[in-house]
Amino acid sequence: DIVMTQSPDSLAVSLGERATINCKSSQSVLYSSKNKNYLAWYQHKPGQPPKLLINWASTRESGVPDRFSGSGSGTDFTLTISSLQAEDVAVYYCQQFYYGPVAFGQGTKLEIK
Amino acid sequence: EVHLVESGGGLVQPGGSLRLSCAASGLTVSSYWMSWVRQAPGKGLEWVANIKQDGSEKYYEDSVKGRFTISRDNAKNSLYLQMNSLRAEDTAVFYCASVGNSGGIYFQYWGQGTLVTVSS
């Protein structure tokens, strides 16, 4: 099975500053013939269901602010929030859907410094 | 607007059973793979089970195989999870989720979740 590991486990960033969350998969999640990375990012706020932010590693879902961006390929991925807003406080998860049982990272808790 | 509403959670003793339901509106479940995902207290998200549009394929996380059964009733636009032989470690918020429609098992829409507590 593919194991997803996020870093850091928690992160405190000042309002307006950049936040960067990393995700590493134990095997490549790139489907070479389709040139697609089978990776998604979710935002999970307390008391709310998770929200899909990005799929295919870099495609933002409709309605997601453009301060959120995803990058990376193969085994190493990054979620970047370009200018942190108060409403971005949440736990963020990556998820692979390339092979075997889908797997989430352990989550990264993002707070305001 | 898509709404997924779970029900059926509650307190159950170890070894007991519960049946979770998920009613969908604003989305025709017959067009989508559907899933259950859970979150234990203080833990991260964990996929539980998937079911294909016509119910012909079902997949389960290893720890629930043989104990949980996912099913669907497309006529009622609903998803179900029958949970038997429940264990303390099954205590979690269970979310119903629709799978994205562009070829991969990622979770596009989520319900609010229903809490299952397994305790004596």
GROMACS .gro file of N, CA and C in nm, chain A residues 36 40 42 44 47-50 52 55-56 61 93 95 97 101-102 104, chain B residues 37 39 43-47 95 102-108 110-112:
model
  108
   36LYS      N    1  -0.064   1.240  -1.536
   36LYS     CA    2  -0.148   1.289  -1.426
   36LYS      C    3  -0.096   1.234  -1.294
   40ALA      N    4  -0.479   1.446  -0.424
   40ALA     CA    5  -0.575   1.550  -0.389
   40ALA      C    6  -0.537   1.614  -0.256
   42TYR      N    7  -0.721   1.838   0.076
   42TYR     CA    8  -0.844   1.873   0.143
   42TYR      C    9  -0.816   1.970   0.258
   44HIS      N   10  -0.989   2.081   0.626
   44HIS     CA   11  -1.085   2.033   0.725
   44HIS      C   12  -1.088   2.127   0.844
   47GLY      N   13  -1.573   2.099   1.317
   47GLY     CA   14  -1.718   2.102   1.309
   47GLY      C   15  -1.774   2.104   1.169
   48GLN      N   16  -1.689   2.095   1.070
   48GLN     CA   17  -1.732   2.094   0.931
   48GLN      C   18  -1.679   1.968   0.862
   49PRO      N   19  -1.742   1.929   0.750
   49PRO     CA   20  -1.683   1.818   0.675
   49PRO      C   21  -1.560   1.864   0.600
   50PRO      N   22  -1.473   1.772   0.563
   50PRO     CA   23  -1.360   1.810   0.479
   50PRO      C   24  -1.408   1.870   0.347
   52LEU      N   25  -1.280   1.944  -0.055
   52LEU     CA   26  -1.182   1.920  -0.160
   52LEU      C   27  -1.132   2.054  -0.213
   55ASN      N   28  -0.742   1.869  -0.695
   55ASN     CA   29  -0.722   1.732  -0.739
   55ASN      C   30  -0.621   1.730  -0.853
   56TRP      N   31  -0.581   1.608  -0.887
   56TRP     CA   32  -0.475   1.590  -0.987
   56TRP      C   33  -0.352   1.676  -0.956
   61GLU      N   34  -1.038   2.315  -0.732
   61GLU     CA   35  -1.181   2.295  -0.745
   61GLU      C   36  -1.249   2.430  -0.768
   93TYR      N   37  -0.507   1.790   0.451
   93TYR     CA   38  -0.470   1.652   0.422
   93TYR      C   39  -0.441   1.635   0.274
   95GLN      N   40  -0.406   1.323  -0.021
   95GLN     CA   41  -0.464   1.190  -0.041
   95GLN      C   42  -0.421   1.137  -0.177
   97PHE      N   43  -0.474   0.860  -0.483
   97PHE     CA   44  -0.577   0.770  -0.536
   97PHE      C   45  -0.523   0.698  -0.659
  101PRO      N   46  -0.562   0.079  -0.187
  101PRO     CA   47  -0.656   0.158  -0.107
  101PRO      C   48  -0.614   0.305  -0.104
  102VAL      N   49  -0.711   0.393  -0.122
  102VAL     CA   50  -0.677   0.535  -0.114
  102VAL      C   51  -0.621   0.562   0.025
  104PHE      N   52  -0.475   0.876   0.302
  104PHE     CA   53  -0.455   1.015   0.341
  104PHE      C   54  -0.323   1.030   0.415
  150VAL      N   55  -1.594   0.754   0.467
  150VAL     CA   56  -1.464   0.792   0.523
  150VAL      C   57  -1.490   0.824   0.670
  152GLN      N   58  -1.330   0.945   1.076
  152GLN     CA   59  -1.227   1.015   1.153
  152GLN      C   60  -1.246   0.981   1.300
  156LYS      N   61  -0.778   1.189   1.556
  156LYS     CA   62  -0.700   1.125   1.449
  156LYS      C   63  -0.732   1.187   1.314
  157GLY      N   64  -0.667   1.136   1.210
  157GLY     CA   65  -0.687   1.187   1.076
  157GLY      C   66  -0.798   1.114   1.002
  158LEU      N   67  -0.810   1.145   0.875
  158LEU     CA   68  -0.913   1.085   0.792
  158LEU      C   69  -0.870   0.945   0.749
  159GLU      N   70  -0.968   0.854   0.744
  159GLU     CA   71  -0.941   0.717   0.703
  159GLU      C   72  -1.052   0.670   0.611
  160TRP      N   73  -1.016   0.629   0.490
  160TRP     CA   74  -1.114   0.572   0.398
  160TRP      C   75  -1.164   0.438   0.454
  208TYR      N   76  -1.827   0.984   0.758
  208TYR     CA   77  -1.871   1.075   0.652
  208TYR      C   78  -1.908   0.995   0.528
  215SER      N   79  -1.398   1.248  -1.258
  215SER     CA   80  -1.298   1.261  -1.364
  215SER      C   81  -1.195   1.149  -1.361
  216GLY      N   82  -1.235   1.035  -1.308
  216GLY     CA   83  -1.151   0.917  -1.325
  216GLY      C   84  -1.069   0.872  -1.207
  217GLY      N   85  -1.082   0.939  -1.095
  217GLY     CA   86  -1.005   0.895  -0.979
  217GLY      C   87  -1.090   0.893  -0.854
  218ILE      N   88  -1.045   0.814  -0.753
  218ILE     CA   89  -1.121   0.804  -0.628
  218ILE      C   90  -1.076   0.915  -0.534
  219TYR      N   91  -1.120   1.035  -0.564
  219TYR     CA   92  -1.105   1.146  -0.470
  219TYR      C   93  -1.246   1.189  -0.432
  220PHE      N   94  -1.258   1.258  -0.320
  220PHE     CA   95  -1.388   1.279  -0.258
  220PHE      C   96  -1.434   1.423  -0.279
  221GLN      N   97  -1.534   1.437  -0.365
  221GLN     CA   98  -1.573   1.571  -0.410
  221GLN      C   99  -1.670   1.638  -0.314
  223TRP      N  100  -1.900   1.597   0.055
  223TRP     CA  101  -1.902   1.529   0.184
  223TRP      C  102  -2.028   1.566   0.260
  224GLY      N  103  -2.078   1.471   0.337
  224GLY     CA  104  -2.183   1.503   0.433
  224GLY      C  105  -2.123   1.561   0.559
  225GLN      N  106  -2.211   1.598   0.653
  225GLN     CA  107  -2.167   1.658   0.780
  225GLN      C  108  -2.112   1.553   0.876
   0.00000   0.00000   0.00000
